[in-house]
Coordinates of C-alpha atoms and ligand atoms in Angstrom, one line a residue:
M248 CA -20.8 -10.5 -23.4
D249 CA -17.2 -11.7 -23.4
K250 CA -14.9 -9.8 -21.1
D251 CA -11.9 -7.9 -22.4
Y252 CA -8.9 -9.6 -20.8
I253 CA -5.5 -8.0 -20.9
L254 CA -3.9 -11.0 -19.3
E255 CA -4.8 -14.7 -19.3
I256 CA -3.0 -17.2 -17.2
E257 CA -3.5 -20.9 -17.7
G258 CA -2.0 -23.8 -15.8
L259 CA 1.0 -21.9 -14.6
S260 CA 3.4 -24.0 -12.5
K261 CA 6.8 -23.3 -10.9
G262 CA 8.7 -25.4 -8.5
F263 CA 11.8 -24.8 -6.4
P264 CA 13.7 -27.4 -4.5
G265 CA 11.4 -28.7 -1.9
V266 CA 8.4 -26.5 -2.8
Q267 CA 5.8 -26.2 -5.5
A268 CA 5.5 -22.4 -5.5
L269 CA 2.8 -22.4 -8.1
D270 CA 0.7 -25.4 -9.1
K271 CA -1.4 -25.1 -12.3
V272 CA -2.6 -21.6 -11.5
S273 CA -5.3 -20.1 -13.9
F274 CA -7.1 -16.8 -13.8
N275 CA -7.7 -13.8 -16.1
V276 CA -7.2 -10.1 -15.5
E277 CA -9.7 -7.6 -17.1
R278 CA -8.3 -4.6 -18.9
G279 CA -8.5 -1.3 -17.0
T280 CA -9.2 -2.9 -13.6
I281 CA -7.3 -3.1 -10.4
H282 CA -6.8 -6.8 -9.7
A283 CA -5.7 -7.8 -6.2
L284 CA -3.6 -10.8 -5.5
V285 CA -3.7 -12.1 -2.0
G286 CA -2.6 -15.1 0.0
E287 CA -0.6 -16.1 3.0
N288 CA 3.2 -15.7 3.2
G289 CA 4.7 -18.2 0.7
A290 CA 1.5 -18.7 -1.2
G291 CA 3.3 -17.9 -4.5
K292 CA 2.3 -14.3 -5.2
S293 CA 5.8 -12.9 -5.8
T294 CA 6.8 -16.0 -7.8
L295 CA 3.8 -15.4 -10.1
I296 CA 4.7 -11.8 -10.8
K297 CA 8.3 -12.6 -11.2
I298 CA 7.3 -15.0 -14.0
L299 CA 5.2 -12.2 -15.6
A300 CA 8.1 -9.8 -15.3
G301 CA 10.6 -12.1 -16.9
I302 CA 12.6 -12.7 -13.8
Y303 CA 11.7 -16.4 -13.5
R304 CA 10.7 -18.9 -16.2
A305 CA 7.6 -21.1 -15.6
D306 CA 7.9 -24.8 -15.6
A307 CA 4.6 -25.2 -17.4
G308 CA 1.6 -23.2 -18.4
N309 CA 0.5 -20.5 -20.8
V310 CA 0.3 -16.7 -20.3
T311 CA -1.1 -14.4 -22.9
L312 CA -0.9 -10.7 -22.9
N313 CA -3.4 -8.9 -25.3
G314 CA -4.1 -12.4 -26.8
Q315 CA -0.5 -13.1 -27.6
A316 CA 1.4 -15.9 -25.9
I317 CA 4.3 -14.6 -23.8
A318 CA 7.3 -16.1 -22.0
F319 CA 9.8 -13.4 -21.2
K320 CA 13.4 -14.3 -20.8
T321 CA 14.5 -11.0 -19.3
P322 CA 12.8 -8.1 -17.4
H323 CA 13.7 -5.9 -20.3
E324 CA 11.6 -8.0 -22.7
A325 CA 8.7 -7.7 -20.2
R326 CA 9.1 -3.9 -20.0
V327 CA 9.1 -3.5 -23.7
A328 CA 5.9 -5.5 -23.9
G329 CA 4.3 -3.1 -21.4
I330 CA 4.7 -4.9 -18.1
S331 CA 6.3 -2.9 -15.2
V332 CA 6.8 -4.0 -11.6
V333 CA 6.9 -1.6 -8.7
H334 CA 8.9 -3.8 -6.3
Q335 CA 8.6 -3.4 -2.6
E336 CA 12.4 -3.3 -2.4
M337 CA 13.6 -0.3 -4.3
K338 CA 15.2 -0.9 -7.7
L339 CA 15.9 2.8 -8.3
A340 CA 19.4 4.0 -9.1
E341 CA 19.7 6.0 -5.9
P342 CA 22.2 8.8 -6.4
L343 CA 20.7 9.8 -9.8
S344 CA 18.1 12.5 -10.0
V345 CA 14.4 11.8 -10.3
A346 CA 14.4 12.8 -13.9
E347 CA 17.3 10.5 -14.7
N348 CA 15.6 7.6 -13.0
L349 CA 12.5 8.0 -15.1
F350 CA 14.7 7.5 -18.2
V351 CA 17.0 4.8 -17.0
G352 CA 17.3 2.4 -19.9
G353 CA 16.3 5.0 -22.4
I354 CA 18.1 8.3 -22.0
L355 CA 16.8 10.9 -24.3
T356 CA 19.2 12.3 -26.8
G357 CA 18.8 15.4 -28.9
R358 CA 20.8 16.8 -31.7
G359 CA 24.3 15.3 -32.1
N360 CA 23.4 12.5 -29.7
L361 CA 23.8 14.7 -26.7
V362 CA 21.7 13.9 -23.7
D363 CA 18.7 16.2 -23.8
W364 CA 18.5 17.1 -20.1
K365 CA 16.0 19.9 -20.6
E366 CA 13.5 17.7 -22.5
M367 CA 14.0 14.8 -20.0
R368 CA 13.2 17.1 -17.1
R369 CA 10.2 18.6 -18.9
R370 CA 8.8 15.1 -19.6
A371 CA 9.5 14.0 -16.0
K372 CA 7.7 17.0 -14.6
E373 CA 4.8 16.4 -16.9
I374 CA 4.3 12.9 -15.8
I375 CA 4.7 13.8 -12.1
D376 CA 2.3 16.7 -12.3
N377 CA -0.2 14.6 -14.1
L378 CA -0.3 12.3 -11.1
G379 CA -1.0 15.3 -8.9
V380 CA 2.1 14.9 -6.6
E381 CA 4.9 17.3 -5.8
I382 CA 8.4 16.0 -6.4
D383 CA 11.4 18.0 -7.6
V384 CA 12.7 16.3 -10.7
R385 CA 16.2 17.5 -10.0
A386 CA 16.3 16.0 -6.5
P387 CA 18.6 12.9 -6.1
V388 CA 16.4 9.9 -5.5
D389 CA 18.1 8.9 -2.3
S390 CA 17.0 12.2 -0.7
L391 CA 13.3 11.1 -1.1
T392 CA 11.0 9.3 1.4
V393 CA 10.2 5.7 0.7
A394 CA 6.7 6.9 -0.5
K395 CA 8.1 9.3 -3.0
K396 CA 10.6 6.7 -4.3
Q397 CA 7.7 4.5 -4.9
I398 CA 5.9 7.2 -6.7
V399 CA 9.0 7.7 -8.8
E400 CA 8.9 4.0 -9.7
V401 CA 5.3 4.4 -10.8
C402 CA 6.2 7.4 -12.9
R403 CA 9.0 5.5 -14.5
A404 CA 6.6 2.7 -15.4
V405 CA 4.2 5.3 -16.9
N406 CA 7.1 6.8 -18.8
M407 CA 7.9 3.4 -20.2
N408 CA 4.4 3.2 -21.6
C409 CA 3.4 0.5 -19.3
K410 CA 0.0 -1.1 -19.8
L411 CA 0.1 -3.6 -17.0
M412 CA 1.5 -2.3 -13.7
I413 CA 2.3 -4.8 -10.9
M414 CA 2.7 -3.5 -7.4
D415 CA 4.1 -6.0 -4.9
E416 CA 3.2 -4.8 -1.4
P417 CA 3.7 -1.1 -2.1
S418 CA 1.9 -0.2 1.1
A419 CA 4.0 -2.1 3.6
T420 CA 6.2 0.9 4.4
L421 CA 3.8 3.7 3.8
T422 CA 1.8 5.8 6.3
D423 CA -1.9 6.3 5.9
R424 CA -1.6 9.6 4.3
E425 CA 1.0 8.4 1.8
L426 CA -1.2 5.5 1.1
E427 CA -4.1 7.7 0.1
I428 CA -1.9 9.4 -2.4
L429 CA -0.8 6.1 -3.8
F430 CA -4.4 4.9 -4.0
G431 CA -5.3 8.1 -5.8
I432 CA -2.6 7.5 -8.3
A433 CA -3.6 3.9 -8.8
K434 CA -7.2 4.9 -9.5
K435 CA -6.1 7.7 -11.8
L436 CA -4.0 5.3 -13.8
R437 CA -6.9 2.9 -14.0
G438 CA -9.0 5.7 -15.4
E439 CA -6.4 6.1 -18.1
G440 CA -6.8 2.5 -19.1
I441 CA -3.8 1.0 -17.3
T442 CA -4.4 -2.3 -15.6
I443 CA -2.9 -2.8 -12.2
I444 CA -2.1 -6.0 -10.3
Y445 CA -1.9 -5.2 -6.6
I446 CA -0.5 -7.4 -3.9
S447 CA -1.1 -6.6 -0.2
H448 CA -1.6 -8.2 3.2
R449 CA -3.7 -5.3 4.3
L450 CA -7.1 -6.5 3.3
D451 CA -8.9 -3.2 4.0
E452 CA -6.9 -1.8 1.1
I453 CA -8.2 -4.4 -1.2
F454 CA -11.8 -3.4 -0.5
N455 CA -10.9 0.2 -0.9
L456 CA -9.2 -0.2 -4.2
A457 CA -9.6 -3.4 -6.1
D458 CA -12.3 -4.5 -8.6
N459 CA -11.4 -8.2 -8.6
V460 CA -9.4 -10.4 -6.3
T461 CA -7.5 -13.7 -6.8
V462 CA -6.7 -15.8 -3.8
L463 CA -3.7 -18.1 -3.8
R464 CA -3.0 -20.7 -1.1
D465 CA 0.0 -23.0 -1.1
G466 CA 0.6 -22.4 -4.8
L467 CA -3.0 -23.1 -5.8
M468 CA -5.5 -20.7 -7.2
V469 CA -8.4 -20.8 -4.7
N470 CA -10.8 -18.3 -6.3
T471 CA -11.1 -15.2 -8.4
V472 CA -14.1 -13.0 -7.6
P473 CA -15.3 -9.5 -7.9
V474 CA -14.4 -7.7 -4.6
R475 CA -18.0 -6.5 -4.1
D476 CA -19.1 -10.2 -3.9
V477 CA -16.9 -11.1 -0.9
T478 CA -16.7 -10.0 2.8
K479 CA -13.4 -9.6 4.6
R480 CA -14.2 -12.7 6.7
R481 CA -14.8 -14.8 3.6
L482 CA -11.6 -13.5 2.0
I483 CA -9.6 -14.5 5.0
S484 CA -11.1 -17.9 5.2
M485 CA -10.3 -18.4 1.5
M486 CA -6.7 -17.4 2.2
V487 CA -6.0 -19.4 5.3
G488 CA -8.3 -22.4 4.6
R489 CA -9.5 -22.4 8.2
E490 CA -11.5 -20.2 10.5
L491 CA -9.4 -17.7 12.4
G492 CA -10.3 -16.5 15.8
L493 CA -10.4 -12.9 16.9
E494 CA -8.3 -10.6 14.8
Y495 CA -6.9 -8.8 17.9
P496 CA -7.0 -11.4 20.7
K497 CA -5.9 -9.0 23.5
E498 CA -5.9 -10.5 26.9
A499 CA -5.5 -8.4 30.0
A500 CA -2.3 -9.3 31.9
Q501 CA -1.4 -8.4 35.5
I502 CA 0.2 -5.0 35.3
G503 CA 2.9 -4.4 37.9
D504 CA 5.5 -1.8 38.8
V505 CA 7.2 0.6 36.5
L506 CA 10.0 -1.3 34.7
L507 CA 11.3 1.3 32.3
E508 CA 11.3 5.0 32.8
V509 CA 12.5 7.6 30.4
K510 CA 13.0 11.2 31.6
N511 CA 13.5 14.3 29.4
L512 CA 15.3 12.3 26.7
V513 CA 17.0 14.5 24.1
R514 CA 18.8 13.6 21.0
N515 CA 19.6 16.9 19.3
G516 CA 17.5 17.6 16.3
V517 CA 15.7 14.2 16.6
L518 CA 14.1 13.7 20.0
H519 CA 12.9 16.6 22.1
D520 CA 12.4 16.1 25.9
I521 CA 10.6 12.8 25.9
S522 CA 9.3 11.4 29.2
F523 CA 7.2 8.2 29.7
N524 CA 7.2 4.9 31.5
V525 CA 6.2 1.3 31.0
R526 CA 5.1 -1.2 33.6
Q527 CA 5.7 -4.8 33.9
G528 CA 3.1 -6.8 32.0
E529 CA 2.1 -3.9 29.9
V530 CA 1.9 -3.5 26.1
L531 CA 2.7 0.1 25.3
G532 CA 2.1 1.3 21.8
I533 CA 4.1 4.1 20.2
S534 CA 2.1 5.8 17.5
G535 CA 2.9 8.5 15.1
L536 CA 3.6 9.2 11.5
V537 CA 6.7 7.8 9.8
G538 CA 9.5 10.2 10.7
S539 CA 7.9 11.2 14.0
G540 CA 10.9 9.7 15.9
R541 CA 9.4 6.3 17.0
T542 CA 12.3 4.2 15.8
E543 CA 14.8 6.8 16.9
L544 CA 13.3 6.7 20.4
A545 CA 13.8 3.0 20.7
R546 CA 17.4 3.2 19.3
A547 CA 18.3 6.0 21.8
I548 CA 17.0 4.0 24.8
L549 CA 18.7 0.8 23.6
G550 CA 22.2 2.4 23.3
I551 CA 22.2 2.1 19.5
D552 CA 22.2 5.9 19.1
K553 CA 23.8 8.4 21.5
I554 CA 21.6 10.6 23.6
D555 CA 22.5 14.2 24.3
S556 CA 20.6 14.5 27.6
G557 CA 18.0 12.9 29.7
E558 CA 17.8 9.7 31.8
V559 CA 16.8 6.1 31.4
Y560 CA 15.8 4.0 34.4
V561 CA 15.4 0.2 34.3
R562 CA 14.0 -1.5 37.4
G563 CA 14.5 1.8 39.2
K564 CA 18.2 2.0 38.4
K565 CA 19.7 4.7 36.2
K566 CA 21.2 3.3 33.0
L567 CA 23.2 4.6 30.1
Y568 CA 23.8 1.9 27.6
R569 CA 26.8 2.6 25.5
S570 CA 26.0 -0.2 23.0
F571 CA 23.0 -2.4 22.1
R572 CA 25.0 -5.4 23.4
E573 CA 24.9 -3.8 26.9
A574 CA 21.1 -3.3 26.7
I575 CA 20.6 -6.9 25.5
K576 CA 22.6 -8.1 28.5
D577 CA 20.4 -6.1 30.7
G578 CA 17.3 -7.8 29.4
L579 CA 16.2 -5.4 26.6
G580 CA 15.5 -6.5 23.1
L581 CA 14.4 -5.1 19.7
I582 CA 12.7 -6.5 16.7
P583 CA 14.1 -4.1 14.1
E584 CA 12.1 -2.3 11.5
D585 CA 14.6 -2.7 8.7
R586 CA 14.8 -6.4 8.7
K587 CA 16.7 -6.7 5.4
T588 CA 19.8 -5.1 6.8
Q589 CA 19.5 -5.6 10.5
G590 CA 17.7 -8.9 11.0
L591 CA 19.0 -11.8 9.0
V592 CA 22.1 -13.4 7.6
Q593 CA 20.7 -14.4 4.2
I594 CA 23.1 -17.3 3.6
F595 CA 22.6 -18.9 7.0
S596 CA 19.9 -21.6 7.5
V597 CA 16.5 -20.9 9.0
K598 CA 17.5 -22.6 12.3
R599 CA 20.8 -20.8 12.6
N600 CA 19.1 -17.4 12.1
I601 CA 16.5 -18.3 14.7
C602 CA 19.0 -19.3 17.3
M603 CA 21.6 -16.7 16.5
V604 CA 21.0 -14.3 19.4
S605 CA 20.3 -17.0 21.9
L606 CA 23.4 -19.1 21.4
D607 CA 23.6 -19.6 25.1
K608 CA 20.5 -21.8 24.9
I609 CA 22.0 -24.1 22.4
I610 CA 25.7 -24.1 23.4
K611 CA 26.6 -27.1 25.6
K612 CA 30.1 -27.4 26.9
G613 CA 31.3 -24.7 24.5
I614 CA 30.0 -26.2 21.3
V615 CA 26.8 -25.6 19.4
S616 CA 24.4 -28.5 19.9
A617 CA 23.0 -29.4 16.5
R618 CA 20.1 -31.3 18.2
L619 CA 19.1 -28.3 20.3
E620 CA 19.4 -25.9 17.4
Q621 CA 17.1 -28.1 15.4
Q622 CA 14.7 -28.5 18.3
Y623 CA 14.4 -24.8 19.0
G624 CA 14.2 -24.0 15.3
E625 CA 11.4 -26.4 14.8
E626 CA 9.5 -25.3 17.9
Y627 CA 9.5 -21.7 17.0
A628 CA 9.0 -22.2 13.3
K629 CA 5.8 -24.1 14.1
K630 CA 4.6 -21.4 16.5
L631 CA 4.7 -18.8 13.8
R632 CA 3.9 -21.2 10.9
I633 CA 7.1 -20.4 9.0
M634 CA 6.9 -22.0 5.6
T635 CA 10.2 -23.5 4.7
P636 CA 11.2 -26.8 3.0
S637 CA 13.5 -27.5 6.0
M638 CA 15.3 -26.0 8.9
N639 CA 18.5 -26.2 6.8
T640 CA 17.2 -24.0 4.0
Q641 CA 19.0 -20.7 3.6
V642 CA 16.7 -17.8 4.6
Q643 CA 17.3 -16.1 1.3
Y644 CA 15.0 -18.6 -0.4
L645 CA 12.1 -17.9 1.9
S646 CA 9.2 -15.6 0.8
G647 CA 9.4 -12.1 2.1
G648 CA 6.9 -12.6 4.9
N649 CA 8.5 -15.8 6.0
Q650 CA 11.8 -14.1 6.3
Q651 CA 10.2 -11.6 8.6
K652 CA 8.7 -14.3 10.7
V653 CA 12.3 -15.7 11.2
V654 CA 13.4 -12.3 12.5
V655 CA 10.5 -12.0 14.9
T656 CA 11.1 -15.5 16.1
K657 CA 14.8 -14.9 16.7
W658 CA 14.1 -12.0 19.1
M659 CA 11.1 -13.7 20.7
M660 CA 13.4 -16.6 21.6
Q661 CA 15.8 -14.3 23.3
N662 CA 13.5 -13.9 26.2
S663 CA 14.0 -10.2 26.7
E664 CA 12.2 -8.7 29.7
I665 CA 11.5 -5.5 27.8
L666 CA 11.0 -6.1 24.1
F667 CA 10.7 -3.3 21.6
M668 CA 8.9 -4.4 18.4
D669 CA 9.3 -2.0 15.5
E670 CA 6.6 -2.7 12.9
P671 CA 6.4 -6.4 14.0
T672 CA 3.7 -7.5 11.6
R673 CA 4.8 -5.6 8.5
G674 CA 4.5 -7.8 5.4
I675 CA 3.2 -10.7 7.6
D676 CA -0.1 -12.4 6.6
V677 CA -3.3 -12.3 8.6
G678 CA -3.0 -15.7 10.1
A679 CA 0.6 -15.2 11.3
K680 CA -0.3 -11.7 12.6
T681 CA -2.7 -13.2 15.0
E682 CA 0.0 -15.7 16.0
I683 CA 2.3 -12.8 16.8
Y684 CA -0.5 -11.2 18.9
H685 CA -0.9 -14.5 20.8
L686 CA 2.9 -14.5 21.5
I687 CA 2.6 -10.9 22.8
N688 CA -0.1 -12.1 25.2
D689 CA 2.2 -15.0 26.3
L690 CA 5.0 -12.6 26.9
V691 CA 3.1 -10.2 29.1
K692 CA 1.5 -13.1 31.0
Q693 CA 5.0 -14.1 31.9
G694 CA 5.5 -10.7 33.4
K695 CA 7.4 -9.2 30.4
T696 CA 6.9 -5.9 28.8
V697 CA 6.3 -5.1 25.2
I698 CA 6.7 -1.8 23.5
M699 CA 5.1 -1.8 20.1
I700 CA 5.9 0.7 17.4
S701 CA 3.4 0.4 14.5
S702 CA 1.9 2.3 11.7
E703 CA -1.1 0.1 11.6
M704 CA -3.5 1.9 13.8
P705 CA -5.9 -1.0 14.3
E706 CA -3.1 -3.1 15.6
I707 CA -2.1 -0.4 18.1
L708 CA -5.7 0.0 19.2
G709 CA -6.3 -3.7 19.3
M710 CA -3.3 -4.8 21.3
C711 CA -2.0 -2.0 23.5
D712 CA -2.9 -1.1 27.1
R713 CA -1.6 2.4 26.6
I714 CA -0.5 4.5 23.7
V715 CA 2.2 7.2 23.5
I716 CA 1.9 9.5 20.5
L717 CA 4.9 11.1 18.9
H718 CA 5.0 13.9 16.4
E719 CA 8.2 15.5 15.0
G720 CA 10.3 14.1 17.8
K721 CA 8.1 15.3 20.6
M722 CA 5.7 13.4 22.7
V723 CA 2.3 15.0 22.0
G724 CA -0.1 12.7 23.8
E725 CA -0.8 9.6 25.8
L726 CA -4.1 7.6 25.8
M727 CA -5.3 4.7 27.8
R728 CA -6.7 1.7 25.9
D729 CA -10.3 2.6 26.6
E730 CA -10.1 6.2 25.6
A731 CA -8.1 5.7 22.4
T732 CA -9.6 5.9 18.9
Q733 CA -8.1 6.3 15.5
E734 CA -9.4 9.9 15.4
R735 CA -8.0 10.9 18.7
I736 CA -4.6 9.7 17.7
M737 CA -4.7 11.3 14.3
E738 CA -5.8 14.6 15.9
K739 CA -2.5 14.8 17.8
C740 CA -0.4 14.1 14.7
V741 CA -1.0 17.3 12.9
Ligands
ATP835 N1 14.4 -18.4 -5.5 C1 13.8 -19.3 -4.8 N2 14.4 -20.4 -4.4 C2 13.8 -21.3 -3.6 N3 12.5 -21.2 -3.2 C3 11.9 -20.1 -3.5 C4 12.5 -19.1 -4.3 N4 11.6 -18.0 -4.5 C5 10.5 -18.4 -3.8 N5 10.6 -19.6 -3.2 C6 9.6 -20.4 -2.4 O1 8.4 -20.4 -3.2 C7 7.3 -20.2 -2.3 C8 6.5 -19.0 -2.7 O2 7.2 -17.9 -2.5 P1 6.7 -16.4 -2.9 O3 7.8 -15.5 -2.7 O4 6.1 -16.4 -4.2 O5 5.6 -16.1 -1.8 P2 4.6 -14.9 -1.6 O6 3.2 -15.3 -1.8 O7 5.1 -13.7 -2.3 O8 4.8 -14.6 0.0 P3 5.0 -13.3 0.9 O9 3.6 -12.8 1.3 O10 5.7 -13.8 2.1 O11 5.8 -12.3 0.1 C9 7.9 -20.1 -0.9 O12 7.8 -21.3 -0.2 C10 9.3 -19.7 -1.1 O13 10.1 -20.2 -0.1
MG836 MG1 6.1 -11.9 -1.8

């Protein structure tokens, strides 16, 4: 029997200067299914969905939606035809209320062309209730958590009568519990006949959620298969085109003396009496739900945020960093969580971004050495497999994951003795994740110390020697590597 396809893609190609982002890609999407789209950073996933959503035009190829050829010139045309995208980066009008956001582009008017607020709120509440979540429709969107903002985006798509919903890495910033809610919503929508294209680097999700999966590699379609017919291992090898070693290649390093000690740290209303230490050569994990104070703890230690009481000792000496600059000078570093705003200068080249915080390495006699900059850029880009047409390309043209690799690289190159990594592998593909773990091994083998904040529990369990658990700004537990399990960590987070 012929399958019922909502979307048929044939020979789709799109090039950018220096890269063929999509090269004659063909696959079909069955109606009422969840269809995963996977591939390494820069494989072409976002480009493909931007074409479907009317943001980019394809160079060649045919796309049909419900059997009709389509080539949208604007996102509006795509929405009218029933295609909605839930972007990873929020597109919501932030200061507006939830209800207003659901109707952006189509405010309801009642008699006399007045805005019908009551009806808008009623409809908004109906949609939200139907998805089984609790969100106040009058709340301004910027007061919501990332997870709820995402749910509002989903609701807006539903309100616009969307038939094909595309989610580009929705999970990258969500906690496990929030993910479950999102998965529940996705499955419910599928039950109502909506088709979902789902992009993620977290492969476990694909197995939990999707019916079929398409693998892209370097702009080519490698395979489209039912999820039940593949193993995780097979999927990874299709994505990366080579065999990967261990997923978490943890190597034991020589663990030395205490390098950093935090005593009774308080930041009023945020951090409550936190005490812990880290040793030289150790990888310390900081675990906890989003909002538990993990990032805030790092920022307070590093002098980015003020502390109200408590002490920080580095190499046995009491320190009070008044700025992040001071902490950097003292050998501390941070790979920030919010890389969009804190990590990169979008219009600078890849190599300039990589070398930016380590200018001392490339400045000779007071001027920047172009040769050294190129050399360091290339060396590190190769280590993390950063996909870019050249070292001179502006980072804004790199795929999301490749931009993140640039930030990680930049801080790696700084040679910090104590490096905080806040969600270091978020949005980064499986192959490059492993590369980052190898770099962590290298760092600790050189006697450095890594403090890893991560929402990905397997990564914490796989790479850390010891795990500190935070909950609501308090330290609620500490586990050694050999006693830590996902359950034992979760137990402490409630
Ligand atoms: N506007 C653009 N200008 C130039 N090059 C671009 C542009 N958009 C994407 N590219 C390039 O096209 C290729 C595919 O990028 P795309 O964003 O589709 O990757 P992706 O699969 O979504 O990766 P990620 O997992 O990192 O998000 C990359 O090499 C990227 O640098
Ligand atoms: Mg992308």
